[in-house]
JSON list of C-alpha atoms in Angstrom, two decimals:
[
{"chain": "A", "resi": 1, "resn": "MET", "atom": "CA", "xyz": [0.00, 0.00, 0.00]},
{"chain": "A", "resi": 2, "resn": "ARG", "atom": "CA", "xyz": [2.83, 2.33, 0.92]},
{"chain": "A", "resi": 3, "resn": "ALA", "atom": "CA", "xyz": [4.71, 1.58, -2.25]},
{"chain": "A", "resi": 4, "resn": "THR", "atom": "CA", "xyz": [1.65, 2.41, -4.35]},
{"chain": "A", "resi": 5, "resn": "ALA", "atom": "CA", "xyz": [1.16, 5.75, -2.57]},
{"chain": "A", "resi": 6, "resn": "THR", "atom": "CA", "xyz": [4.83, 6.60, -3.02]},
{"chain": "A", "resi": 7, "resn": "LEU", "atom": "CA", "xyz": [4.65, 5.82, -6.75]},
{"chain": "A", "resi": 8, "resn": "LEU", "atom": "CA", "xyz": [1.53, 7.96, -7.14]},
{"chain": "A", "resi": 9, "resn": "VAL", "atom": "CA", "xyz": [3.15, 10.94, -5.41]},
{"chain": "A", "resi": 10, "resn": "ALA", "atom": "CA", "xyz": [6.35, 10.55, -7.44]},
{"chain": "A", "resi": 11, "resn": "GLY", "atom": "CA", "xyz": [4.34, 10.36, -10.66]},
{"chain": "A", "resi": 12, "resn": "ALA", "atom": "CA", "xyz": [2.35, 13.46, -9.77]},
{"chain": "A", "resi": 13, "resn": "LEU", "atom": "CA", "xyz": [5.52, 15.42, -8.99]},
{"chain": "A", "resi": 14, "resn": "ALA", "atom": "CA", "xyz": [7.09, 14.33, -12.28]},
{"chain": "A", "resi": 15, "resn": "ALA", "atom": "CA", "xyz": [4.01, 15.45, -14.19]},
{"chain": "A", "resi": 16, "resn": "VAL", "atom": "CA", "xyz": [4.04, 18.85, -12.52]},
{"chain": "A", "resi": 17, "resn": "ALA", "atom": "CA", "xyz": [7.75, 19.27, -13.15]},
{"chain": "A", "resi": 18, "resn": "ALA", "atom": "CA", "xyz": [7.34, 18.34, -16.80]},
{"chain": "A", "resi": 19, "resn": "GLY", "atom": "CA", "xyz": [4.58, 20.86, -17.25]},
{"chain": "A", "resi": 20, "resn": "CYS", "atom": "CA", "xyz": [6.69, 23.63, -15.71]},
{"chain": "A", "resi": 21, "resn": "SER", "atom": "CA", "xyz": [9.77, 23.13, -17.83]},
{"chain": "A", "resi": 22, "resn": "SER", "atom": "CA", "xyz": [10.36, 24.67, -21.21]},
{"chain": "A", "resi": 23, "resn": "SER", "atom": "CA", "xyz": [12.23, 22.51, -23.69]},
{"chain": "A", "resi": 24, "resn": "SER", "atom": "CA", "xyz": [11.88, 24.91, -26.62]},
{"chain": "A", "resi": 25, "resn": "GLY", "atom": "CA", "xyz": [14.77, 27.10, -25.50]},
{"chain": "A", "resi": 26, "resn": "ASP", "atom": "CA", "xyz": [12.72, 30.30, -25.90]},
{"chain": "A", "resi": 27, "resn": "ASP", "atom": "CA", "xyz": [13.83, 33.18, -23.72]},
{"chain": "A", "resi": 28, "resn": "PHE", "atom": "CA", "xyz": [11.43, 34.20, -21.03]},
{"chain": "A", "resi": 29, "resn": "THR", "atom": "CA", "xyz": [10.02, 37.69, -21.49]},
{"chain": "A", "resi": 30, "resn": "PRO", "atom": "CA", "xyz": [8.31, 39.17, -18.44]},
{"chain": "A", "resi": 31, "resn": "ALA", "atom": "CA", "xyz": [5.17, 41.19, -18.83]},
{"chain": "A", "resi": 32, "resn": "ALA", "atom": "CA", "xyz": [5.59, 44.92, -19.25]},
{"chain": "A", "resi": 33, "resn": "PRO", "atom": "CA", "xyz": [5.44, 46.79, -15.97]},
{"chain": "A", "resi": 34, "resn": "GLY", "atom": "CA", "xyz": [1.99, 48.16, -15.41]},
{"chain": "A", "resi": 35, "resn": "THR", "atom": "CA", "xyz": [1.19, 51.71, -14.51]},
{"chain": "A", "resi": 36, "resn": "ARG", "atom": "CA", "xyz": [-1.29, 52.39, -11.82]},
{"chain": "A", "resi": 37, "resn": "ALA", "atom": "CA", "xyz": [-2.99, 55.68, -11.25]},
{"chain": "A", "resi": 38, "resn": "ARG", "atom": "CA", "xyz": [-2.81, 57.03, -7.72]},
{"chain": "A", "resi": 39, "resn": "PRO", "atom": "CA", "xyz": [-6.10, 56.61, -5.91]},
{"chain": "A", "resi": 40, "resn": "ASN", "atom": "CA", "xyz": [-8.11, 59.76, -5.43]},
{"chain": "A", "resi": 41, "resn": "VAL", "atom": "CA", "xyz": [-8.72, 59.83, -1.69]},
{"chain": "A", "resi": 42, "resn": "ILE", "atom": "CA", "xyz": [-11.37, 62.20, -0.45]},
{"chain": "A", "resi": 43, "resn": "ALA", "atom": "CA", "xyz": [-11.47, 62.98, 3.24]},
{"chain": "A", "resi": 44, "resn": "GLY", "atom": "CA", "xyz": [-14.45, 61.44, 4.96]},
{"chain": "A", "resi": 45, "resn": "GLU", "atom": "CA", "xyz": [-17.26, 63.66, 6.06]},
{"chain": "A", "resi": 46, "resn": "LEU", "atom": "CA", "xyz": [-17.67, 64.55, 9.68]},
{"chain": "A", "resi": 47, "resn": "PRO", "atom": "CA", "xyz": [-19.89, 62.20, 11.62]},
{"chain": "A", "resi": 48, "resn": "SER", "atom": "CA", "xyz": [-23.42, 63.46, 12.01]},
{"chain": "A", "resi": 49, "resn": "LEU", "atom": "CA", "xyz": [-23.77, 65.44, 15.20]},
{"chain": "A", "resi": 50, "resn": "GLY", "atom": "CA", "xyz": [-27.51, 65.78, 14.68]},
{"chain": "A", "resi": 51, "resn": "GLN", "atom": "CA", "xyz": [-28.12, 62.29, 16.01]},
{"chain": "A", "resi": 52, "resn": "PHE", "atom": "CA", "xyz": [-28.48, 62.06, 19.77]},
{"chain": "A", "resi": 53, "resn": "ILE", "atom": "CA", "xyz": [-28.47, 58.68, 21.48]},
{"chain": "A", "resi": 54, "resn": "ARG", "atom": "CA", "xyz": [-30.73, 58.23, 24.49]},
{"chain": "A", "resi": 55, "resn": "LEU", "atom": "CA", "xyz": [-28.92, 56.83, 27.52]},
{"chain": "A", "resi": 56, "resn": "ALA", "atom": "CA", "xyz": [-30.39, 54.67, 30.30]},
{"chain": "A", "resi": 57, "resn": "ASP", "atom": "CA", "xyz": [-30.67, 57.69, 32.61]},
{"chain": "A", "resi": 58, "resn": "GLY", "atom": "CA", "xyz": [-32.85, 59.51, 30.07]},
{"chain": "A", "resi": 59, "resn": "SER", "atom": "CA", "xyz": [-30.20, 61.95, 28.92]},
{"chain": "A", "resi": 60, "resn": "GLN", "atom": "CA", "xyz": [-29.20, 62.16, 25.27]},
{"chain": "A", "resi": 61, "resn": "VAL", "atom": "CA", "xyz": [-25.64, 62.28, 23.98]},
{"chain": "A", "resi": 62, "resn": "SER", "atom": "CA", "xyz": [-23.97, 63.12, 20.70]},
{"chain": "A", "resi": 63, "resn": "SER", "atom": "CA", "xyz": [-20.26, 62.30, 20.50]},
{"chain": "A", "resi": 64, "resn": "VAL", "atom": "CA", "xyz": [-17.66, 63.14, 17.86]},
{"chain": "A", "resi": 65, "resn": "SER", "atom": "CA", "xyz": [-13.93, 62.55, 17.68]},
{"chain": "A", "resi": 66, "resn": "ALA", "atom": "CA", "xyz": [-11.93, 65.61, 18.70]},
{"chain": "A", "resi": 67, "resn": "ASP", "atom": "CA", "xyz": [-9.65, 64.77, 15.75]},
{"chain": "A", "resi": 68, "resn": "TYR", "atom": "CA", "xyz": [-12.46, 65.91, 13.44]},
{"chain": "A", "resi": 69, "resn": "LEU", "atom": "CA", "xyz": [-13.05, 69.10, 15.40]},
{"chain": "A", "resi": 70, "resn": "PHE", "atom": "CA", "xyz": [-9.54, 70.30, 16.23]},
{"chain": "A", "resi": 71, "resn": "ASP", "atom": "CA", "xyz": [-5.99, 69.99, 14.99]},
{"chain": "A", "resi": 72, "resn": "ALA", "atom": "CA", "xyz": [-3.62, 68.09, 17.28]},
{"chain": "A", "resi": 73, "resn": "GLY", "atom": "CA", "xyz": [-2.93, 69.99, 20.48]},
{"chain": "A", "resi": 74, "resn": "SER", "atom": "CA", "xyz": [-5.27, 72.84, 19.47]},
{"chain": "A", "resi": 75, "resn": "ASP", "atom": "CA", "xyz": [-8.49, 74.25, 20.87]},
{"chain": "A", "resi": 76, "resn": "GLN", "atom": "CA", "xyz": [-9.38, 76.16, 17.69]},
{"chain": "A", "resi": 77, "resn": "LEU", "atom": "CA", "xyz": [-12.37, 74.60, 15.90]},
{"chain": "A", "resi": 78, "resn": "ARG", "atom": "CA", "xyz": [-11.70, 73.63, 12.31]},
{"chain": "A", "resi": 79, "resn": "PRO", "atom": "CA", "xyz": [-14.02, 75.32, 9.75]},
{"chain": "A", "resi": 80, "resn": "GLU", "atom": "CA", "xyz": [-15.73, 72.06, 8.80]},
{"chain": "A", "resi": 81, "resn": "ALA", "atom": "CA", "xyz": [-16.28, 71.34, 12.50]},
{"chain": "A", "resi": 82, "resn": "VAL", "atom": "CA", "xyz": [-18.08, 74.66, 12.92]},
{"chain": "A", "resi": 83, "resn": "THR", "atom": "CA", "xyz": [-20.46, 73.69, 10.12]},
{"chain": "A", "resi": 84, "resn": "ALA", "atom": "CA", "xyz": [-21.11, 70.28, 11.67]},
{"chain": "A", "resi": 85, "resn": "ILE", "atom": "CA", "xyz": [-21.73, 71.63, 15.18]},
{"chain": "A", "resi": 86, "resn": "GLU", "atom": "CA", "xyz": [-24.08, 74.30, 13.87]},
{"chain": "A", "resi": 87, "resn": "LYS", "atom": "CA", "xyz": [-26.33, 71.46, 12.69]},
{"chain": "A", "resi": 88, "resn": "VAL", "atom": "CA", "xyz": [-27.11, 70.40, 16.28]},
{"chain": "A", "resi": 89, "resn": "ILE", "atom": "CA", "xyz": [-28.01, 73.87, 17.50]},
{"chain": "A", "resi": 90, "resn": "PRO", "atom": "CA", "xyz": [-31.71, 73.50, 16.58]},
{"chain": "A", "resi": 91, "resn": "ALA", "atom": "CA", "xyz": [-31.97, 70.29, 18.64]},
{"chain": "A", "resi": 92, "resn": "ILE", "atom": "CA", "xyz": [-30.29, 71.97, 21.60]},
{"chain": "A", "resi": 93, "resn": "LYS", "atom": "CA", "xyz": [-32.51, 75.07, 21.39]},
{"chain": "A", "resi": 94, "resn": "VAL", "atom": "CA", "xyz": [-35.68, 73.00, 21.82]},
{"chain": "A", "resi": 95, "resn": "HIS", "atom": "CA", "xyz": [-34.20, 71.04, 24.73]},
{"chain": "A", "resi": 96, "resn": "ASP", "atom": "CA", "xyz": [-35.60, 72.23, 28.06]},
{"chain": "A", "resi": 97, "resn": "GLY", "atom": "CA", "xyz": [-32.78, 71.02, 30.32]},
{"chain": "A", "resi": 98, "resn": "ASP", "atom": "CA", "xyz": [-29.11, 71.60, 30.91]},
{"chain": "A", "resi": 99, "resn": "VAL", "atom": "CA", "xyz": [-26.44, 70.76, 28.36]},
{"chain": "A", "resi": 100, "resn": "GLU", "atom": "CA", "xyz": [-23.02, 69.42, 29.29]},
{"chain": "A", "resi": 101, "resn": "ILE", "atom": "CA", "xyz": [-20.15, 69.73, 26.85]},
{"chain": "A", "resi": 102, "resn": "LEU", "atom": "CA", "xyz": [-17.53, 67.14, 27.80]},
{"chain": "A", "resi": 103, "resn": "GLY", "atom": "CA", "xyz": [-14.02, 67.35, 26.35]},
{"chain": "A", "resi": 104, "resn": "TYR", "atom": "CA", "xyz": [-11.72, 64.31, 26.51]},
{"chain": "A", "resi": 105, "resn": "THR", "atom": "CA", "xyz": [-8.13, 63.52, 25.51]},
{"chain": "A", "resi": 106, "resn": "ASP", "atom": "CA", "xyz": [-6.14, 60.32, 25.20]},
{"chain": "A", "resi": 107, "resn": "GLY", "atom": "CA", "xyz": [-3.35, 59.35, 27.59]},
{"chain": "A", "resi": 108, "resn": "LEU", "atom": "CA", "xyz": [-0.46, 60.81, 25.57]},
{"chain": "A", "resi": 109, "resn": "GLY", "atom": "CA", "xyz": [1.43, 63.73, 27.01]},
{"chain": "A", "resi": 110, "resn": "ASP", "atom": "CA", "xyz": [1.24, 65.56, 30.30]},
{"chain": "A", "resi": 111, "resn": "ALA", "atom": "CA", "xyz": [-1.95, 64.94, 32.30]},
{"chain": "A", "resi": 112, "resn": "GLY", "atom": "CA", "xyz": [-2.15, 68.60, 33.37]},
{"chain": "A", "resi": 113, "resn": "PHE", "atom": "CA", "xyz": [-1.87, 69.79, 29.78]},
{"chain": "A", "resi": 114, "resn": "ASN", "atom": "CA", "xyz": [-4.53, 67.29, 28.68]},
{"chain": "A", "resi": 115, "resn": "GLU", "atom": "CA", "xyz": [-6.89, 68.42, 31.46]},
{"chain": "A", "resi": 116, "resn": "ASP", "atom": "CA", "xyz": [-6.51, 72.04, 30.35]},
{"chain": "A", "resi": 117, "resn": "LEU", "atom": "CA", "xyz": [-6.80, 71.16, 26.64]},
{"chain": "A", "resi": 118, "resn": "SER", "atom": "CA", "xyz": [-9.99, 69.17, 27.17]},
{"chain": "A", "resi": 119, "resn": "LEU", "atom": "CA", "xyz": [-11.61, 72.11, 29.01]},
{"chain": "A", "resi": 120, "resn": "ARG", "atom": "CA", "xyz": [-10.51, 74.63, 26.37]},
{"chain": "A", "resi": 121, "resn": "ARG", "atom": "CA", "xyz": [-12.01, 72.43, 23.66]},
{"chain": "A", "resi": 122, "resn": "ALA", "atom": "CA", "xyz": [-15.28, 72.10, 25.57]},
{"chain": "A", "resi": 123, "resn": "LYS", "atom": "CA", "xyz": [-15.35, 75.90, 25.97]},
{"chain": "A", "resi": 124, "resn": "ALA", "atom": "CA", "xyz": [-14.71, 76.38, 22.23]},
{"chain": "A", "resi": 125, "resn": "VAL", "atom": "CA", "xyz": [-17.80, 74.28, 21.47]},
{"chain": "A", "resi": 126, "resn": "GLU", "atom": "CA", "xyz": [-19.73, 76.18, 24.15]},
{"chain": "A", "resi": 127, "resn": "GLN", "atom": "CA", "xyz": [-18.87, 79.52, 22.53]},
{"chain": "A", "resi": 128, "resn": "LEU", "atom": "CA", "xyz": [-20.06, 78.29, 19.15]},
{"chain": "A", "resi": 129, "resn": "LEU", "atom": "CA", "xyz": [-23.37, 77.16, 20.66]},
{"chain": "A", "resi": 130, "resn": "ILE", "atom": "CA", "xyz": [-23.79, 80.54, 22.37]},
{"chain": "A", "resi": 131, "resn": "GLN", "atom": "CA", "xyz": [-23.12, 82.31, 19.06]},
{"chain": "A", "resi": 132, "resn": "GLY", "atom": "CA", "xyz": [-25.82, 80.09, 17.56]},
{"chain": "A", "resi": 133, "resn": "GLY", "atom": "CA", "xyz": [-28.40, 81.33, 20.07]},
{"chain": "A", "resi": 134, "resn": "VAL", "atom": "CA", "xyz": [-28.23, 78.68, 22.80]},
{"chain": "A", "resi": 135, "resn": "PRO", "atom": "CA", "xyz": [-28.56, 80.41, 26.20]},
{"chain": "A", "resi": 136, "resn": "GLU", "atom": "CA", "xyz": [-25.26, 80.35, 28.10]},
{"chain": "A", "resi": 137, "resn": "SER", "atom": "CA", "xyz": [-27.14, 79.50, 31.29]},
{"chain": "A", "resi": 138, "resn": "MET", "atom": "CA", "xyz": [-28.00, 76.06, 29.81]},
{"chain": "A", "resi": 139, "resn": "LEU", "atom": "CA", "xyz": [-24.40, 75.17, 28.99]},
{"chain": "A", "resi": 140, "resn": "GLU", "atom": "CA", "xyz": [-21.73, 73.63, 31.20]},
{"chain": "A", "resi": 141, "resn": "PRO", "atom": "CA", "xyz": [-18.33, 72.94, 29.60]},
{"chain": "A", "resi": 142, "resn": "ILE", "atom": "CA", "xyz": [-16.37, 70.25, 31.46]},
{"chain": "A", "resi": 143, "resn": "GLY", "atom": "CA", "xyz": [-12.80, 69.16, 30.84]},
{"chain": "A", "resi": 144, "resn": "MET", "atom": "CA", "xyz": [-12.57, 65.43, 31.42]},
{"chain": "A", "resi": 145, "resn": "GLY", "atom": "CA", "xyz": [-8.87, 65.25, 30.53]},
{"chain": "A", "resi": 146, "resn": "GLU", "atom": "CA", "xyz": [-7.56, 61.71, 30.18]},
{"chain": "A", "resi": 147, "resn": "GLU", "atom": "CA", "xyz": [-10.51, 60.05, 31.95]},
{"chain": "A", "resi": 148, "resn": "GLY", "atom": "CA", "xyz": [-10.90, 56.49, 30.71]},
{"chain": "A", "resi": 149, "resn": "SER", "atom": "CA", "xyz": [-7.59, 56.59, 28.80]},
{"chain": "A", "resi": 150, "resn": "GLU", "atom": "CA", "xyz": [-4.47, 54.55, 29.40]},
{"chain": "A", "resi": 151, "resn": "ASP", "atom": "CA", "xyz": [-1.24, 56.43, 30.13]},
{"chain": "A", "resi": 152, "resn": "ASN", "atom": "CA", "xyz": [0.99, 56.94, 27.10]},
{"chain": "A", "resi": 153, "resn": "VAL", "atom": "CA", "xyz": [-1.45, 55.21, 24.72]},
{"chain": "A", "resi": 154, "resn": "PRO", "atom": "CA", "xyz": [-2.55, 57.05, 21.55]},
{"chain": "A", "resi": 155, "resn": "ASP", "atom": "CA", "xyz": [-6.23, 56.11, 21.41]},
{"chain": "A", "resi": 156, "resn": "SER", "atom": "CA", "xyz": [-8.35, 58.13, 19.01]},
{"chain": "A", "resi": 157, "resn": "THR", "atom": "CA", "xyz": [-11.56, 56.77, 20.55]},
{"chain": "A", "resi": 158, "resn": "LYS", "atom": "CA", "xyz": [-10.72, 58.65, 23.75]},
{"chain": "A", "resi": 159, "resn": "ARG", "atom": "CA", "xyz": [-10.13, 62.00, 21.99]},
{"chain": "A", "resi": 160, "resn": "LYS", "atom": "CA", "xyz": [-13.68, 63.26, 21.74]},
{"chain": "A", "resi": 161, "resn": "VAL", "atom": "CA", "xyz": [-16.22, 65.90, 22.60]},
{"chain": "A", "resi": 162, "resn": "GLU", "atom": "CA", "xyz": [-19.63, 64.88, 23.84]},
{"chain": "A", "resi": 163, "resn": "ILE", "atom": "CA", "xyz": [-22.72, 67.07, 23.97]},
{"chain": "A", "resi": 164, "resn": "VAL", "atom": "CA", "xyz": [-25.06, 65.71, 26.62]},
{"chain": "A", "resi": 165, "resn": "LEU", "atom": "CA", "xyz": [-28.69, 66.88, 26.88]},
{"chain": "A", "resi": 166, "resn": "LYS", "atom": "CA", "xyz": [-29.67, 66.38, 30.52]}
]
């Protein structure tokens, strides 16, 4: 039985080898190198801030990555972020409760700097909402700093701003 299996394997290998060899002596000519156009990458749109998710405690939250709103280490809203945030102003205006604006950072860098940066970012969003007609008395900007982040870990899911309708 073993001898038969060995002969079958040897025969199969010989057939494959024979099919791969060229006995005509022709030179091998590789295919011409192809040219590939660079892909046209368009930056993704900002996530919709108009959608609020209802939490178990009855509050509603809309969260967006701070990377979409601000440049790294900055508290200045990017122009496209201003446009996106302005879209939630109507929903906030009809809300009859308080509104928390929570700024977060990841665990990279100095914790004190991150605490300050998160508050400045929350205040930047607050100022935009005030300019849009939301009463300042409804708004509470809160810097959450590195809360929930691991030290020295670059985690984009932790760099965010949340608008919470209480």
